[in-house]
Amino acid sequence: MAFNAFSDYLLLEKNYSKLTLRAYTSDLEEFRNFISEEFNTVIIDDVNYQQIRNWIVHLVEKGITNRSINRKVSSLNTYFKFLIKTKDIEVNPLSKHKALKISKEVQVPFSQSEMQEALAQLDSQTGFEAIRNKLIIELFYATGIRRIELVQLKLTDVDLSNKTLKVLGKRNKERYIPLLDSVIETIKSYSEERNKLEIISDKPYLFLTKKGVKIYETLVYRIINNYFSKVSSKVKRSPHILRHSFATHLLNQGANLNAVKELLGHSSLAATQVYTHNSIAELKKVYSNTHPRSKN
């Protein structure tokens, strides 16, 4: 199995991150383990579509979501496309495969009042963790960055003199996001508390645990869920909903869609347009309340 060559292809030619590479490798290993048990082979290059269908059925029966299954199959498809490129196979067994249907989930953003209430919880609190948590919430809401992007932020990514934040997004694409004065003040407060830590193992990284190591994604999720569970009854209270709130509130205030696309780090407008649903709802509300003919 041309794992090494495939890995080099993803890293060097496709410019995928190491995190994405691990996800692809994990999916391929999972499929290889399946065909080893079911068909007594570990050579993915020789499988047929029916064997892949058996794997998909197996995943469905395990309760894996259609979205996750589609992602796993997509990893496999990318591998087969690589084998076509290198002329190791002539036909992609997934060439006619249709992805499983995914029900569209309505992502409900936090309201502006919920955002204010969540941050108000932290205004009077002191100490390293409280100020760190406040900065995490403020950064998510003020910049719209992804959770993994926040976790990977380094001290050198913050430019206080130019009031900008350098973010390393998908496929190692860099973007610069302006920082609000209020966020800069919180960054300064956090830096003071960070410097008081007795031990710092991961010195380059901006966000640390109280033990001085780089913060991790599950902790970031718990922080967001904890604070917003006190001010919101929404089912989903995650970093992604904060990103959604950032985009929705900007669009509600009349921000240009293309500008929001650049801030979010999207490669196409289609990805950004998903956030316009709530903005259109807000426009309809304003329209019905203000148009002279709406009262008739």
PDB file of C-alpha atoms in Angstrom:
ATOM      1  CA  MET A   1       0.000   0.000   0.000  1.00  0.00           C
ATOM      2  CA  ALA A   2       1.482   3.299  -1.129  1.00  0.00           C
ATOM      3  CA  PHE A   3       0.829   5.056   2.174  1.00  0.00           C
ATOM      4  CA  ASN A   4       4.100   6.988   2.201  1.00  0.00           C
ATOM      5  CA  ALA A   5       3.734   8.233  -1.358  1.00  0.00           C
ATOM      6  CA  PHE A   6       0.086   9.139  -0.683  1.00  0.00           C
ATOM      7  CA  SER A   7       1.061  11.017   2.474  1.00  0.00           C
ATOM      8  CA  ASP A   8       3.712  12.978   0.581  1.00  0.00           C
ATOM      9  CA  TYR A   9       1.139  13.760  -2.109  1.00  0.00           C
ATOM     10  CA  LEU A  10      -1.323  15.186   0.437  1.00  0.00           C
ATOM     11  CA  LEU A  11       1.332  17.199   2.265  1.00  0.00           C
ATOM     12  CA  LEU A  12       3.414  18.478  -0.625  1.00  0.00           C
ATOM     13  CA  GLU A  13       1.082  18.638  -3.608  1.00  0.00           C
ATOM     14  CA  LYS A  14      -2.328  19.137  -2.000  1.00  0.00           C
ATOM     15  CA  ASN A  15      -0.824  21.226   0.826  1.00  0.00           C
ATOM     16  CA  TYR A  16      -2.978  19.530   3.473  1.00  0.00           C
ATOM     17  CA  SER A  17      -2.190  20.023   7.145  1.00  0.00           C
ATOM     18  CA  LYS A  18      -0.735  17.250   9.298  1.00  0.00           C
ATOM     19  CA  LEU A  19      -4.039  17.113  11.170  1.00  0.00           C
ATOM     20  CA  THR A  20      -5.936  16.449   7.929  1.00  0.00           C
ATOM     21  CA  LEU A  21      -3.324  13.895   6.924  1.00  0.00           C
ATOM     22  CA  ARG A  22      -3.885  11.992  10.186  1.00  0.00           C
ATOM     23  CA  ALA A  23      -7.631  11.927   9.500  1.00  0.00           C
ATOM     24  CA  TYR A  24      -7.095  10.486   5.997  1.00  0.00           C
ATOM     25  CA  THR A  25      -4.631   7.905   7.287  1.00  0.00           C
ATOM     26  CA  SER A  26      -6.996   6.881  10.090  1.00  0.00           C
ATOM     27  CA  ASP A  27      -9.881   6.378   7.634  1.00  0.00           C
ATOM     28  CA  LEU A  28      -7.737   4.241   5.325  1.00  0.00           C
ATOM     29  CA  GLU A  29      -6.461   2.144   8.237  1.00  0.00           C
ATOM     30  CA  GLU A  30     -10.034   1.607   9.397  1.00  0.00           C
ATOM     31  CA  PHE A  31     -11.060   0.407   5.946  1.00  0.00           C
ATOM     32  CA  ARG A  32      -8.020  -1.842   5.673  1.00  0.00           C
ATOM     33  CA  ASN A  33      -8.848  -3.447   9.022  1.00  0.00           C
ATOM     34  CA  PHE A  34     -12.386  -4.071   7.782  1.00  0.00           C
ATOM     35  CA  ILE A  35     -11.374  -5.796   4.540  1.00  0.00           C
ATOM     36  CA  SER A  36      -8.777  -7.788   6.464  1.00  0.00           C
ATOM     37  CA  GLU A  37     -11.455  -9.229   8.729  1.00  0.00           C
ATOM     38  CA  GLU A  38     -14.191  -9.602   6.121  1.00  0.00           C
ATOM     39  CA  PHE A  39     -12.272 -10.513   2.968  1.00  0.00           C
ATOM     40  CA  ASN A  40      -8.894 -11.688   4.269  1.00  0.00           C
ATOM     41  CA  THR A  41      -6.916  -9.029   2.413  1.00  0.00           C
ATOM     42  CA  VAL A  42      -5.135  -5.822   3.359  1.00  0.00           C
ATOM     43  CA  ILE A  43      -4.582  -4.533  -0.174  1.00  0.00           C
ATOM     44  CA  ILE A  44      -6.930  -1.613  -0.673  1.00  0.00           C
ATOM     45  CA  ASP A  45      -5.769  -1.143  -4.278  1.00  0.00           C
ATOM     46  CA  ASP A  46      -7.605  -4.319  -5.388  1.00  0.00           C
ATOM     47  CA  VAL A  47     -11.000  -3.853  -3.718  1.00  0.00           C
ATOM     48  CA  ASN A  48     -14.258  -3.557  -5.649  1.00  0.00           C
ATOM     49  CA  TYR A  49     -17.281  -1.375  -5.064  1.00  0.00           C
ATOM     50  CA  GLN A  50     -19.327  -4.142  -3.438  1.00  0.00           C
ATOM     51  CA  GLN A  51     -16.678  -4.551  -0.746  1.00  0.00           C
ATOM     52  CA  ILE A  52     -16.782  -0.806  -0.121  1.00  0.00           C
ATOM     53  CA  ARG A  53     -20.602  -0.963   0.062  1.00  0.00           C
ATOM     54  CA  ASN A  54     -20.292  -3.679   2.714  1.00  0.00           C
ATOM     55  CA  TRP A  55     -18.066  -1.332   4.715  1.00  0.00           C
ATOM     56  CA  ILE A  56     -20.584   1.478   4.397  1.00  0.00           C
ATOM     57  CA  VAL A  57     -23.383  -0.813   5.608  1.00  0.00           C
ATOM     58  CA  HIS A  58     -21.149  -1.892   8.490  1.00  0.00           C
ATOM     59  CA  LEU A  59     -20.612   1.757   9.467  1.00  0.00           C
ATOM     60  CA  VAL A  60     -24.350   2.495   9.270  1.00  0.00           C
ATOM     61  CA  GLU A  61     -25.111  -0.476  11.508  1.00  0.00           C
ATOM     62  CA  LYS A  62     -22.554   0.817  14.019  1.00  0.00           C
ATOM     63  CA  GLY A  63     -24.553   4.049  14.256  1.00  0.00           C
ATOM     64  CA  ILE A  64     -21.987   6.250  12.503  1.00  0.00           C
ATOM     65  CA  THR A  65     -23.641   9.391  11.112  1.00  0.00           C
ATOM     66  CA  ASN A  66     -24.059   9.795   7.354  1.00  0.00           C
ATOM     67  CA  ARG A  67     -21.867  12.895   7.498  1.00  0.00           C
ATOM     68  CA  SER A  68     -18.999  10.941   9.091  1.00  0.00           C
ATOM     69  CA  ILE A  69     -19.458   8.027   6.684  1.00  0.00           C
ATOM     70  CA  ASN A  70     -19.295  10.389   3.711  1.00  0.00           C
ATOM     71  CA  ARG A  71     -16.072  11.847   5.074  1.00  0.00           C
ATOM     72  CA  LYS A  72     -14.519   8.382   5.453  1.00  0.00           C
ATOM     73  CA  VAL A  73     -15.561   7.385   1.928  1.00  0.00           C
ATOM     74  CA  SER A  74     -14.189  10.696   0.646  1.00  0.00           C
ATOM     75  CA  SER A  75     -10.791   9.800   2.145  1.00  0.00           C
ATOM     76  CA  LEU A  76     -10.928   6.470   0.336  1.00  0.00           C
ATOM     77  CA  ASN A  77     -11.955   8.192  -2.894  1.00  0.00           C
ATOM     78  CA  THR A  78      -9.005  10.600  -2.640  1.00  0.00           C
ATOM     79  CA  TYR A  79      -6.694   7.604  -2.272  1.00  0.00           C
ATOM     80  CA  PHE A  80      -8.133   5.925  -5.375  1.00  0.00           C
ATOM     81  CA  LYS A  81      -7.762   9.164  -7.350  1.00  0.00           C
ATOM     82  CA  PHE A  82      -4.125   9.215  -6.281  1.00  0.00           C
ATOM     83  CA  LEU A  83      -3.695   5.629  -7.517  1.00  0.00           C
ATOM     84  CA  ILE A  84      -5.233   6.627 -10.872  1.00  0.00           C
ATOM     85  CA  LYS A  85      -2.794   9.548 -11.021  1.00  0.00           C
ATOM     86  CA  THR A  86       0.161   7.242 -10.358  1.00  0.00           C
ATOM     87  CA  LYS A  87      -1.283   4.647 -12.808  1.00  0.00           C
ATOM     88  CA  ASP A  88      -1.408   1.953 -10.110  1.00  0.00           C
ATOM     89  CA  ILE A  89      -5.063   1.304 -10.956  1.00  0.00           C
ATOM     90  CA  GLU A  90      -7.098   1.982 -14.097  1.00  0.00           C
ATOM     91  CA  VAL A  91     -10.598   2.308 -12.640  1.00  0.00           C
ATOM     92  CA  ASN A  92     -11.726   4.085  -9.490  1.00  0.00           C
ATOM     93  CA  PRO A  93     -14.236   1.759  -7.778  1.00  0.00           C
ATOM     94  CA  LEU A  94     -15.917   4.828  -6.273  1.00  0.00           C
ATOM     95  CA  SER A  95     -16.338   6.698  -9.564  1.00  0.00           C
ATOM     96  CA  LYS A  96     -20.124   6.193  -9.601  1.00  0.00           C
ATOM     97  CA  HIS A  97     -20.701   6.276  -5.852  1.00  0.00           C
ATOM     98  CA  LYS A  98     -23.342   8.677  -4.531  1.00  0.00           C
ATOM     99  CA  ALA A  99     -22.853  10.145  -1.081  1.00  0.00           C
ATOM    100  CA  LEU A 100     -25.368   9.330   1.628  1.00  0.00           C
ATOM    101  CA  LYS A 101     -28.041  11.967   2.160  1.00  0.00           C
ATOM    102  CA  ILE A 102     -27.449  14.376   5.022  1.00  0.00           C
ATOM    103  CA  SER A 103     -30.308  16.194   6.661  1.00  0.00           C
ATOM    104  CA  LYS A 104     -29.631  19.912   6.815  1.00  0.00           C
ATOM    105  CA  GLU A 105     -29.210  21.049  10.382  1.00  0.00           C
ATOM    106  CA  VAL A 106     -30.243  24.575  11.195  1.00  0.00           C
ATOM    107  CA  GLN A 107     -27.341  26.201  12.990  1.00  0.00           C
ATOM    108  CA  VAL A 108     -28.904  28.696  15.385  1.00  0.00           C
ATOM    109  CA  PRO A 109     -26.415  31.407  16.372  1.00  0.00           C
ATOM    110  CA  PHE A 110     -26.262  32.973  19.807  1.00  0.00           C
ATOM    111  CA  SER A 111     -28.135  36.259  20.058  1.00  0.00           C
ATOM    112  CA  GLN A 112     -26.246  39.448  20.790  1.00  0.00           C
ATOM    113  CA  SER A 113     -27.775  39.531  24.277  1.00  0.00           C
ATOM    114  CA  GLU A 114     -26.586  35.963  24.927  1.00  0.00           C
ATOM    115  CA  MET A 115     -23.097  36.980  23.875  1.00  0.00           C
ATOM    116  CA  GLN A 116     -23.165  39.933  26.258  1.00  0.00           C
ATOM    117  CA  GLU A 117     -24.453  37.773  29.130  1.00  0.00           C
ATOM    118  CA  ALA A 118     -21.780  35.111  28.578  1.00  0.00           C
ATOM    119  CA  LEU A 119     -18.998  37.697  28.652  1.00  0.00           C
ATOM    120  CA  ALA A 120     -20.563  39.492  31.619  1.00  0.00           C
ATOM    121  CA  GLN A 121     -20.024  36.317  33.681  1.00  0.00           C
ATOM    122  CA  LEU A 122     -16.291  36.817  33.273  1.00  0.00           C
ATOM    123  CA  ASP A 123     -16.026  40.579  33.703  1.00  0.00           C
ATOM    124  CA  SER A 124     -15.694  40.423  37.474  1.00  0.00           C
ATOM    125  CA  GLN A 125     -13.611  37.235  37.631  1.00  0.00           C
ATOM    126  CA  THR A 126      -9.853  37.295  38.045  1.00  0.00           C
ATOM    127  CA  GLY A 127      -7.005  34.840  37.696  1.00  0.00           C
ATOM    128  CA  PHE A 128      -5.370  32.989  34.818  1.00  0.00           C
ATOM    129  CA  GLU A 129      -8.206  30.639  33.814  1.00  0.00           C
ATOM    130  CA  ALA A 130     -10.992  33.230  34.001  1.00  0.00           C
ATOM    131  CA  ILE A 131      -9.125  35.768  31.867  1.00  0.00           C
ATOM    132  CA  ARG A 132      -7.986  33.050  29.454  1.00  0.00           C
ATOM    133  CA  ASN A 133     -11.584  31.869  29.047  1.00  0.00           C
ATOM    134  CA  LYS A 134     -12.794  35.415  28.479  1.00  0.00           C
ATOM    135  CA  LEU A 135     -10.171  35.894  25.765  1.00  0.00           C
ATOM    136  CA  ILE A 136     -11.166  32.606  24.111  1.00  0.00           C
ATOM    137  CA  ILE A 137     -14.816  33.677  23.908  1.00  0.00           C
ATOM    138  CA  GLU A 138     -13.915  37.179  22.752  1.00  0.00           C
ATOM    139  CA  LEU A 139     -11.572  35.886  20.047  1.00  0.00           C
ATOM    140  CA  PHE A 140     -14.125  33.420  18.702  1.00  0.00           C
ATOM    141  CA  TYR A 141     -16.787  36.102  18.538  1.00  0.00           C
ATOM    142  CA  ALA A 142     -14.542  38.928  17.312  1.00  0.00           C
ATOM    143  CA  THR A 143     -12.640  36.972  14.647  1.00  0.00           C
ATOM    144  CA  GLY A 144     -14.763  33.941  13.703  1.00  0.00           C
ATOM    145  CA  ILE A 145     -11.776  31.596  13.820  1.00  0.00           C
ATOM    146  CA  ARG A 146     -12.154  27.833  13.949  1.00  0.00           C
ATOM    147  CA  ARG A 147     -11.476  25.859  17.125  1.00  0.00           C
ATOM    148  CA  ILE A 148      -8.358  24.143  15.721  1.00  0.00           C
ATOM    149  CA  GLU A 149      -7.088  27.548  14.519  1.00  0.00           C
ATOM    150  CA  LEU A 150      -7.460  28.969  18.022  1.00  0.00           C
ATOM    151  CA  VAL A 151      -5.666  26.011  19.602  1.00  0.00           C
ATOM    152  CA  GLN A 152      -2.725  26.420  17.192  1.00  0.00           C
ATOM    153  CA  LEU A 153      -2.299  30.183  17.723  1.00  0.00           C
ATOM    154  CA  LYS A 154       1.199  31.248  18.718  1.00  0.00           C
ATOM    155  CA  LEU A 155       2.390  34.339  20.557  1.00  0.00           C
ATOM    156  CA  THR A 156       4.040  35.549  17.367  1.00  0.00           C
ATOM    157  CA  ASP A 157       0.675  35.464  15.563  1.00  0.00           C
ATOM    158  CA  VAL A 158      -0.542  38.407  17.646  1.00  0.00           C
ATOM    159  CA  ASP A 159       0.569  41.808  16.369  1.00  0.00           C
ATOM    160  CA  LEU A 160      -0.619  44.394  18.889  1.00  0.00           C
ATOM    161  CA  SER A 161       1.037  47.325  17.113  1.00  0.00           C
ATOM    162  CA  ASN A 162      -0.878  46.645  13.895  1.00  0.00           C
ATOM    163  CA  LYS A 163      -3.915  45.259  15.764  1.00  0.00           C
ATOM    164  CA  THR A 164      -4.004  42.072  13.701  1.00  0.00           C
ATOM    165  CA  LEU A 165      -4.077  38.323  14.250  1.00  0.00           C
ATOM    166  CA  LYS A 166      -2.374  35.900  11.864  1.00  0.00           C
ATOM    167  CA  VAL A 167      -4.363  32.690  11.486  1.00  0.00           C
ATOM    168  CA  LEU A 168      -3.209  29.483   9.822  1.00  0.00           C
ATOM    169  CA  GLY A 169      -6.308  27.994   8.223  1.00  0.00           C
ATOM    170  CA  LYS A 170      -7.137  24.960   6.136  1.00  0.00           C
ATOM    171  CA  ARG A 171      -4.465  23.781   3.715  1.00  0.00           C
ATOM    172  CA  ASN A 172      -1.974  25.992   5.585  1.00  0.00           C
ATOM    173  CA  LYS A 173      -3.505  29.150   4.123  1.00  0.00           C
ATOM    174  CA  GLU A 174      -2.665  32.246   6.159  1.00  0.00           C
ATOM    175  CA  ARG A 175      -5.060  35.112   6.722  1.00  0.00           C
ATOM    176  CA  TYR A 176      -4.897  38.287   8.799  1.00  0.00           C
ATOM    177  CA  ILE A 177      -7.849  39.388  10.923  1.00  0.00           C
ATOM    178  CA  PRO A 178      -8.175  42.829  12.552  1.00  0.00           C
ATOM    179  CA  LEU A 179      -8.418  42.923  16.340  1.00  0.00           C
ATOM    180  CA  LEU A 180     -10.843  45.094  18.277  1.00  0.00           C
ATOM    181  CA  ASP A 181      -9.422  47.377  20.977  1.00  0.00           C
ATOM    182  CA  SER A 182     -11.447  45.517  23.623  1.00  0.00           C
ATOM    183  CA  VAL A 183      -9.882  42.210  22.564  1.00  0.00           C
ATOM    184  CA  ILE A 184      -6.403  43.749  22.636  1.00  0.00           C
ATOM    185  CA  GLU A 185      -6.983  44.845  26.235  1.00  0.00           C
ATOM    186  CA  THR A 186      -7.996  41.292  27.175  1.00  0.00           C
ATOM    187  CA  ILE A 187      -4.913  39.916  25.388  1.00  0.00           C
ATOM    188  CA  LYS A 188      -2.728  42.206  27.507  1.00  0.00           C
ATOM    189  CA  SER A 189      -4.472  41.096  30.718  1.00  0.00           C
ATOM    190  CA  TYR A 190      -4.125  37.450  29.733  1.00  0.00           C
ATOM    191  CA  SER A 191      -0.435  37.896  28.889  1.00  0.00           C
ATOM    192  CA  GLU A 192       0.200  39.227  32.399  1.00  0.00           C
ATOM    193  CA  GLU A 193      -1.491  36.194  33.953  1.00  0.00           C
ATOM    194  CA  ARG A 194       0.241  33.822  31.535  1.00  0.00           C
ATOM    195  CA  ASN A 195       3.639  35.174  32.568  1.00  0.00           C
ATOM    196  CA  LYS A 196       2.856  34.314  36.195  1.00  0.00           C
ATOM    197  CA  LEU A 197       2.634  30.559  35.479  1.00  0.00           C
ATOM    198  CA  GLU A 198       5.390  28.682  37.300  1.00  0.00           C
ATOM    199  CA  ILE A 199       6.018  26.204  34.499  1.00  0.00           C
ATOM    200  CA  ILE A 200       5.429  26.741  30.771  1.00  0.00           C
ATOM    201  CA  SER A 201       6.237  23.724  28.616  1.00  0.00           C
ATOM    202  CA  ASP A 202       4.700  24.932  25.348  1.00  0.00           C
ATOM    203  CA  LYS A 203       6.115  28.466  25.326  1.00  0.00           C
ATOM    204  CA  PRO A 204       5.382  29.348  21.666  1.00  0.00           C
ATOM    205  CA  TYR A 205       1.623  28.830  21.995  1.00  0.00           C
ATOM    206  CA  LEU A 206      -0.785  31.576  23.013  1.00  0.00           C
ATOM    207  CA  PHE A 207      -3.362  29.537  24.887  1.00  0.00           C
ATOM    208  CA  LEU A 208      -2.185  27.277  27.698  1.00  0.00           C
ATOM    209  CA  THR A 209      -3.702  25.215  30.475  1.00  0.00           C
ATOM    210  CA  LYS A 210      -2.894  26.158  34.054  1.00  0.00           C
ATOM    211  CA  LYS A 211      -0.178  23.471  33.897  1.00  0.00           C
ATOM    212  CA  GLY A 212       1.612  25.410  31.168  1.00  0.00           C
ATOM    213  CA  VAL A 213       0.895  23.100  28.234  1.00  0.00           C
ATOM    214  CA  LYS A 214      -0.885  23.962  24.988  1.00  0.00           C
ATOM    215  CA  ILE A 215      -4.662  24.028  25.343  1.00  0.00           C
ATOM    216  CA  TYR A 216      -6.541  21.221  23.577  1.00  0.00           C
ATOM    217  CA  GLU A 217      -9.756  21.122  21.537  1.00  0.00           C
ATOM    218  CA  THR A 218     -11.970  19.237  23.999  1.00  0.00           C
ATOM    219  CA  LEU A 219     -11.117  21.716  26.757  1.00  0.00           C
ATOM    220  CA  VAL A 220     -11.993  24.630  24.478  1.00  0.00           C
ATOM    221  CA  TYR A 221     -15.343  22.981  23.748  1.00  0.00           C
ATOM    222  CA  ARG A 222     -16.031  22.468  27.467  1.00  0.00           C
ATOM    223  CA  ILE A 223     -15.215  26.108  28.207  1.00  0.00           C
ATOM    224  CA  ILE A 224     -17.680  27.377  25.596  1.00  0.00           C
ATOM    225  CA  ASN A 225     -20.391  24.895  26.530  1.00  0.00           C
ATOM    226  CA  ASN A 226     -20.019  25.706  30.226  1.00  0.00           C
ATOM    227  CA  TYR A 227     -20.404  29.485  29.951  1.00  0.00           C
ATOM    228  CA  PHE A 228     -23.146  29.447  27.343  1.00  0.00           C
ATOM    229  CA  SER A 229     -25.201  26.767  29.133  1.00  0.00           C
ATOM    230  CA  LYS A 230     -25.831  29.428  31.793  1.00  0.00           C
ATOM    231  CA  VAL A 231     -27.209  32.011  29.364  1.00  0.00           C
ATOM    232  CA  SER A 232     -28.659  29.996  26.470  1.00  0.00           C
ATOM    233  CA  SER A 233     -31.156  27.152  26.119  1.00  0.00           C
ATOM    234  CA  LYS A 234     -29.890  26.267  22.642  1.00  0.00           C
ATOM    235  CA  VAL A 235     -29.080  22.597  22.112  1.00  0.00           C
ATOM    236  CA  LYS A 236     -25.750  23.352  20.441  1.00  0.00           C
ATOM    237  CA  ARG A 237     -23.331  25.497  22.420  1.00  0.00           C
ATOM    238  CA  SER A 238     -20.015  25.001  20.687  1.00  0.00           C
ATOM    239  CA  PRO A 239     -17.105  27.004  19.266  1.00  0.00           C
ATOM    240  CA  HIS A 240     -18.633  26.514  15.811  1.00  0.00           C
ATOM    241  CA  ILE A 241     -21.839  28.245  16.939  1.00  0.00           C
ATOM    242  CA  LEU A 242     -19.684  31.187  18.053  1.00  0.00           C
ATOM    243  CA  ARG A 243     -18.146  31.264  14.566  1.00  0.00           C
ATOM    244  CA  HIS A 244     -21.677  31.117  13.174  1.00  0.00           C
ATOM    245  CA  SER A 245     -22.721  33.987  15.457  1.00  0.00           C
ATOM    246  CA  PHE A 246     -19.748  36.082  14.321  1.00  0.00           C
ATOM    247  CA  ALA A 247     -20.701  35.722  10.656  1.00  0.00           C
ATOM    248  CA  THR A 248     -24.442  36.139  11.189  1.00  0.00           C
ATOM    249  CA  HIS A 249     -24.130  39.263  13.330  1.00  0.00           C
ATOM    250  CA  LEU A 250     -21.746  40.876  10.839  1.00  0.00           C
ATOM    251  CA  LEU A 251     -24.120  40.174   7.966  1.00  0.00           C
ATOM    252  CA  ASN A 252     -27.079  41.439   9.992  1.00  0.00           C
ATOM    253  CA  GLN A 253     -25.228  44.737  10.399  1.00  0.00           C
ATOM    254  CA  GLY A 254     -24.715  45.018   6.639  1.00  0.00           C
ATOM    255  CA  ALA A 255     -21.228  43.563   6.223  1.00  0.00           C
ATOM    256  CA  ASN A 256     -20.193  42.620   2.688  1.00  0.00           C
ATOM    257  CA  LEU A 257     -20.516  38.871   2.050  1.00  0.00           C
ATOM    258  CA  ASN A 258     -17.120  38.692   0.359  1.00  0.00           C
ATOM    259  CA  ALA A 259     -15.465  40.449   3.319  1.00  0.00           C
ATOM    260  CA  VAL A 260     -17.028  37.924   5.722  1.00  0.00           C
ATOM    261  CA  LYS A 261     -15.775  35.133   3.437  1.00  0.00           C
ATOM    262  CA  GLU A 262     -12.206  36.424   3.757  1.00  0.00           C
ATOM    263  CA  LEU A 263     -12.459  36.779   7.539  1.00  0.00           C
ATOM    264  CA  LEU A 264     -13.770  33.221   7.896  1.00  0.00           C
ATOM    265  CA  GLY A 265     -11.072  31.807   5.625  1.00  0.00           C
ATOM    266  CA  HIS A 266     -13.526  30.226   3.193  1.00  0.00           C
ATOM    267  CA  SER A 267     -12.255  29.283  -0.250  1.00  0.00           C
ATOM    268  CA  SER A 268     -15.595  30.068  -1.936  1.00  0.00           C
ATOM    269  CA  LEU A 269     -18.640  32.248  -1.386  1.00  0.00           C
ATOM    270  CA  ALA A 270     -20.862  29.152  -1.392  1.00  0.00           C
ATOM    271  CA  ALA A 271     -19.441  28.149   1.984  1.00  0.00           C
ATOM    272  CA  THR A 272     -20.156  31.602   3.404  1.00  0.00           C
ATOM    273  CA  GLN A 273     -23.686  31.842   2.025  1.00  0.00           C
ATOM    274  CA  VAL A 274     -24.901  29.272   4.549  1.00  0.00           C
ATOM    275  CA  TYR A 275     -24.673  32.060   7.118  1.00  0.00           C
ATOM    276  CA  THR A 276     -27.020  34.327   5.169  1.00  0.00           C
ATOM    277  CA  HIS A 277     -30.135  32.361   6.202  1.00  0.00           C
ATOM    278  CA  ASN A 278     -30.454  34.132   9.538  1.00  0.00           C
ATOM    279  CA  SER A 279     -29.488  37.440   7.968  1.00  0.00           C
ATOM    280  CA  ILE A 280     -32.348  37.150   5.499  1.00  0.00           C
ATOM    281  CA  ALA A 281     -34.687  36.353   8.382  1.00  0.00           C
ATOM    282  CA  GLU A 282     -33.489  39.493  10.140  1.00  0.00           C
ATOM    283  CA  LEU A 283     -33.944  41.542   6.956  1.00  0.00           C
ATOM    284  CA  LYS A 284     -37.515  40.271   6.605  1.00  0.00           C
ATOM    285  CA  LYS A 285     -38.213  41.305  10.180  1.00  0.00           C
ATOM    286  CA  VAL A 286     -36.814  44.800   9.627  1.00  0.00           C
ATOM    287  CA  TYR A 287     -38.623  45.049   6.303  1.00  0.00           C
ATOM    288  CA  SER A 288     -42.016  44.107   7.750  1.00  0.00           C
ATOM    289  CA  ASN A 289     -41.571  46.534  10.638  1.00  0.00           C
ATOM    290  CA  THR A 290     -40.452  49.514   8.579  1.00  0.00           C
ATOM    291  CA  HIS A 291     -41.899  49.378   5.065  1.00  0.00           C
ATOM    292  CA  PRO A 292     -44.860  51.786   4.682  1.00  0.00           C
ATOM    293  CA  ARG A 293     -46.991  49.137   2.970  1.00  0.00           C
ATOM    294  CA  SER A 294     -46.328  46.430   5.561  1.00  0.00           C
ATOM    295  CA  LYS A 295     -49.084  47.696   7.873  1.00  0.00           C
ATOM    296  CA  ASN A 296     -51.798  47.443   5.232  1.00  0.00           C
TER     297      ASN A 296
END
